[in-house]
Amino acid sequence: MIKLTFDTNCIINLLDYKSESAISVDELAEIIRYGLEGDVNIAITTRVDSDVSKDKDQDRKSEILKRISMFPTIGTVARLDTSKFDSGDVSAGEKYHALEEELKKIIFPGLKSDDSHYSNKINDIDHLIGHKINQRDIFVTDDQQILKKAETLKSSVGIEVMDPKKVLEHINLQANQVVLAQEFSEKFGEYKEIVIAATTGSIDGA
């Protein structure tokens, strides 16, 4: 089963689909349908809660925070100013620190703590760390800053990143391959029976 990790922008686009800025809504809804049918596994990281909590629209924030509870949540690297007690976040060991530094170098080269969007960018890094340490298959995002580094992320740290449209195409392709394999298996079984019957002389009229 394909294990997908949704970025925060996908969650917001899906749950606040009436927004003029929402994109990939149809694709995300179709991916969710696959998830509900048990064909894919969908999860979010603990940083979705952190990202949504920064929303200045209090009504939207409250509604989305309530709705994200429907998604299974995976932990990422623990941070004193962000992680909640018993959230599933893990202590940052040397291995995770090296991964964090490599991700920063790939996506946000030269990132400094006085960057006005520093906390948001660190959350982006933490999403990817959580995805990686939980050994999931595809990180789903509409973040162009991440998507344009997709090839480097795959070759350097082994993280597969796709936008919702490509993810849906990938799922459909996998589903078609399963159907074709099943059809081949059935046809092969019939062919095998015919061959056995022919070689043993048990076909009618033989």
CSV table of C-alpha atoms in Angstrom, one decimal:
chain,number,residue,atom,x,y,z
A,1,MET,CA,0.0,0.0,0.0
A,2,ILE,CA,1.3,3.5,-0.9
A,3,LYS,CA,1.9,5.6,2.1
A,4,LEU,CA,1.3,9.3,1.5
A,5,THR,CA,2.2,12.3,3.7
A,6,PHE,CA,0.1,15.4,3.1
A,7,ASP,CA,1.7,18.8,3.5
A,8,THR,CA,-0.3,21.5,5.3
A,9,ASN,CA,-1.2,23.3,2.1
A,10,CYS,CA,-3.0,20.2,0.9
A,11,ILE,CA,-5.0,20.0,4.1
A,12,ILE,CA,-6.0,23.6,3.9
A,13,ASN,CA,-6.9,23.4,0.2
A,14,LEU,CA,-9.0,20.3,1.0
A,15,LEU,CA,-10.7,21.6,4.1
A,16,ASP,CA,-11.1,25.2,2.9
A,17,TYR,CA,-12.0,24.4,-0.6
A,18,LYS,CA,-14.3,27.4,-1.0
A,19,SER,CA,-11.3,29.7,-0.7
A,20,GLU,CA,-10.3,31.5,-4.0
A,21,SER,CA,-6.7,30.4,-3.4
A,22,ALA,CA,-7.5,26.7,-3.0
A,23,ILE,CA,-6.0,24.5,-5.7
A,24,SER,CA,-5.8,20.7,-6.5
A,25,VAL,CA,-9.1,20.3,-4.7
A,26,ASP,CA,-10.5,17.7,-7.1
A,27,GLU,CA,-7.3,15.7,-7.1
A,28,LEU,CA,-7.1,15.8,-3.3
A,29,ALA,CA,-10.7,14.7,-2.9
A,30,GLU,CA,-10.0,11.7,-5.2
A,31,ILE,CA,-6.9,10.8,-3.3
A,32,ILE,CA,-8.9,10.9,-0.1
A,33,ARG,CA,-11.5,8.6,-1.7
A,34,TYR,CA,-8.7,6.1,-2.4
A,35,GLY,CA,-7.7,6.4,1.3
A,36,LEU,CA,-11.2,5.8,2.6
A,37,GLU,CA,-11.4,2.7,0.4
A,38,GLY,CA,-8.1,1.4,1.9
A,39,ASP,CA,-6.1,1.6,-1.3
A,40,VAL,CA,-3.6,4.2,0.1
A,41,ASN,CA,-2.5,5.2,3.5
A,42,ILE,CA,-2.7,9.0,4.2
A,43,ALA,CA,-1.1,10.8,7.2
A,44,ILE,CA,0.0,14.2,8.3
A,45,THR,CA,2.8,15.3,10.5
A,46,THR,CA,2.5,17.1,13.9
A,47,ARG,CA,3.6,20.3,12.1
A,48,VAL,CA,0.2,20.6,10.4
A,49,ASP,CA,-1.2,21.6,13.8
A,50,SER,CA,1.6,24.1,14.2
A,51,ASP,CA,1.1,25.6,10.7
A,52,VAL,CA,-2.7,25.9,11.1
A,53,SER,CA,-2.4,27.5,14.5
A,54,LYS,CA,-0.7,30.5,12.9
A,55,ASP,CA,-3.7,31.3,10.8
A,56,LYS,CA,-5.0,34.8,11.7
A,57,ASP,CA,-8.5,33.9,10.7
A,58,GLN,CA,-9.8,32.6,14.0
A,59,ASP,CA,-13.0,30.9,12.7
A,60,ARG,CA,-11.1,29.1,9.9
A,61,LYS,CA,-8.3,28.1,12.2
A,62,SER,CA,-10.7,26.6,14.7
A,63,GLU,CA,-12.7,24.7,12.1
A,64,ILE,CA,-9.6,23.3,10.4
A,65,LEU,CA,-7.9,22.3,13.7
A,66,LYS,CA,-11.1,20.4,14.5
A,67,ARG,CA,-11.2,18.7,11.2
A,68,ILE,CA,-7.5,17.6,11.0
A,69,SER,CA,-8.2,15.3,13.9
A,70,MET,CA,-9.6,12.9,11.3
A,71,PHE,CA,-6.1,12.3,9.8
A,72,PRO,CA,-3.6,9.9,11.3
A,73,THR,CA,-0.7,11.9,12.6
A,74,ILE,CA,3.0,11.0,12.5
A,75,GLY,CA,5.8,12.6,14.6
A,76,THR,CA,8.8,14.5,13.4
A,77,VAL,CA,11.9,15.9,15.2
A,78,ALA,CA,11.1,17.5,18.6
A,79,ARG,CA,11.5,21.2,19.0
A,80,LEU,CA,11.1,23.0,22.4
A,81,ASP,CA,9.1,25.9,20.9
A,82,THR,CA,6.8,23.8,18.7
A,83,SER,CA,6.3,20.2,19.9
A,84,LYS,CA,3.6,19.3,22.3
A,85,PHE,CA,3.9,16.8,25.1
A,86,ASP,CA,3.3,13.2,24.0
A,87,SER,CA,2.8,14.3,20.4
A,88,GLY,CA,5.0,11.5,18.9
A,89,ASP,CA,7.9,13.9,18.1
A,90,VAL,CA,11.3,12.4,18.7
A,91,SER,CA,14.5,13.8,20.1
A,92,ALA,CA,16.9,15.2,17.5
A,93,GLY,CA,19.9,12.9,17.3
A,94,GLU,CA,22.9,13.3,15.1
A,95,LYS,CA,21.3,11.4,12.2
A,96,TYR,CA,18.3,13.7,12.2
A,97,HIS,CA,20.4,16.8,12.6
A,98,ALA,CA,22.4,15.8,9.5
A,99,LEU,CA,19.1,15.3,7.6
A,100,GLU,CA,17.9,18.7,8.7
A,101,GLU,CA,21.0,20.4,7.5
A,102,GLU,CA,20.9,18.6,4.1
A,103,LEU,CA,17.2,19.6,3.7
A,104,LYS,CA,18.0,23.2,4.6
A,105,LYS,CA,20.8,23.2,2.0
A,106,ILE,CA,18.6,21.8,-0.7
A,107,ILE,CA,15.4,23.9,-0.1
A,108,PHE,CA,16.4,27.0,1.8
A,109,PRO,CA,20.1,27.5,1.2
A,110,GLY,CA,21.6,30.2,3.4
A,111,LEU,CA,18.5,30.2,5.8
A,112,LYS,CA,19.1,32.3,8.9
A,113,SER,CA,17.2,32.6,12.1
A,114,ASP,CA,16.4,36.3,11.4
A,115,ASP,CA,14.4,35.3,8.2
A,116,SER,CA,10.9,36.7,8.6
A,117,HIS,CA,9.5,33.3,7.6
A,118,TYR,CA,12.0,31.2,9.5
A,119,SER,CA,9.5,29.3,11.7
A,120,ASN,CA,7.4,28.4,8.6
A,121,LYS,CA,10.4,27.2,6.7
A,122,ILE,CA,11.6,25.1,9.7
A,123,ASN,CA,8.1,23.6,9.8
A,124,ASP,CA,8.5,22.7,6.1
A,125,ILE,CA,11.8,21.0,6.9
A,126,ASP,CA,10.2,19.2,9.8
A,127,HIS,CA,7.3,17.9,7.6
A,128,LEU,CA,9.9,16.2,5.4
A,129,ILE,CA,11.9,14.9,8.3
A,130,GLY,CA,8.8,13.3,9.7
A,131,HIS,CA,8.0,11.8,6.3
A,132,LYS,CA,11.5,10.4,6.0
A,133,ILE,CA,11.9,8.9,9.5
A,134,ASN,CA,8.5,7.3,9.3
A,135,GLN,CA,9.5,5.6,6.1
A,136,ARG,CA,6.6,6.8,4.0
A,137,ASP,CA,6.5,6.7,0.2
A,138,ILE,CA,5.4,10.1,-1.3
A,139,PHE,CA,5.3,13.6,0.2
A,140,VAL,CA,2.3,15.4,-1.3
A,141,THR,CA,2.5,19.1,-1.6
A,142,ASP,CA,1.6,22.1,-3.7
A,143,ASP,CA,4.6,24.1,-2.4
A,144,GLN,CA,6.5,25.1,-5.5
A,145,GLN,CA,9.7,25.8,-3.4
A,146,ILE,CA,9.7,22.1,-2.5
A,147,LEU,CA,8.5,20.8,-5.8
A,148,LYS,CA,11.2,22.4,-7.8
A,149,LYS,CA,13.7,20.5,-5.7
A,150,ALA,CA,12.0,17.2,-6.2
A,151,GLU,CA,14.7,15.5,-8.2
A,152,THR,CA,17.4,16.6,-5.7
A,153,LEU,CA,15.4,15.5,-2.8
A,154,LYS,CA,15.0,12.1,-4.3
A,155,SER,CA,18.6,11.6,-5.3
A,156,SER,CA,20.1,13.2,-2.2
A,157,VAL,CA,17.9,12.1,0.8
A,158,GLY,CA,15.6,9.6,-0.8
A,159,ILE,CA,12.4,11.6,-0.4
A,160,GLU,CA,9.9,11.4,-3.2
A,161,VAL,CA,7.9,14.6,-3.6
A,162,MET,CA,4.9,15.0,-5.9
A,163,ASP,CA,2.0,17.5,-6.4
A,164,PRO,CA,-1.5,16.0,-6.0
A,165,LYS,CA,-2.1,15.7,-9.7
A,166,LYS,CA,1.1,13.5,-10.2
A,167,VAL,CA,0.2,11.5,-7.1
A,168,LEU,CA,-3.3,10.7,-8.4
A,169,GLU,CA,-1.8,9.7,-11.8
A,170,HIS,CA,0.7,7.4,-9.9
A,171,ILE,CA,-2.1,5.8,-7.8
A,172,ASN,CA,-4.2,5.3,-10.9
A,173,LEU,CA,-1.3,3.7,-12.7
A,174,GLN,CA,-0.6,1.4,-9.8
A,175,ALA,CA,-4.3,0.5,-9.6
A,176,ASN,CA,-4.3,-0.3,-13.4
A,177,GLN,CA,-1.2,-2.5,-13.0
A,178,VAL,CA,-2.9,-4.5,-10.2
A,179,VAL,CA,-6.0,-5.0,-12.4
A,180,LEU,CA,-3.8,-6.1,-15.4
A,181,ALA,CA,-1.8,-8.5,-13.1
A,182,GLN,CA,-5.1,-10.0,-11.9
A,183,GLU,CA,-6.4,-10.4,-15.4
A,184,PHE,CA,-3.1,-11.9,-16.6
A,185,SER,CA,-3.2,-14.3,-13.6
A,186,GLU,CA,-6.7,-15.4,-14.5
A,187,LYS,CA,-5.9,-15.8,-18.2
A,188,PHE,CA,-2.7,-17.6,-17.4
A,189,GLY,CA,-4.7,-20.1,-15.2
A,190,GLU,CA,-7.1,-20.8,-18.1
A,191,TYR,CA,-4.2,-21.2,-20.6
A,192,LYS,CA,-2.4,-23.5,-18.2
A,193,GLU,CA,-5.5,-25.7,-17.9
A,194,ILE,CA,-5.8,-25.9,-21.7
A,195,VAL,CA,-2.1,-26.8,-22.1
A,196,ILE,CA,-2.4,-29.6,-19.5
A,197,ALA,CA,-5.6,-30.9,-21.0
A,198,ALA,CA,-3.9,-30.9,-24.5
A,199,THR,CA,-0.8,-32.7,-23.3
A,200,THR,CA,-2.7,-35.4,-21.4
A,201,GLY,CA,-5.2,-36.0,-24.3
A,202,SER,CA,-8.2,-35.0,-22.2
A,203,ILE,CA,-9.6,-32.4,-24.5
A,204,ASP,CA,-13.0,-33.4,-25.9
A,205,GLY,CA,-12.5,-35.1,-29.3
A,206,ALA,CA,-8.8,-35.6,-28.9
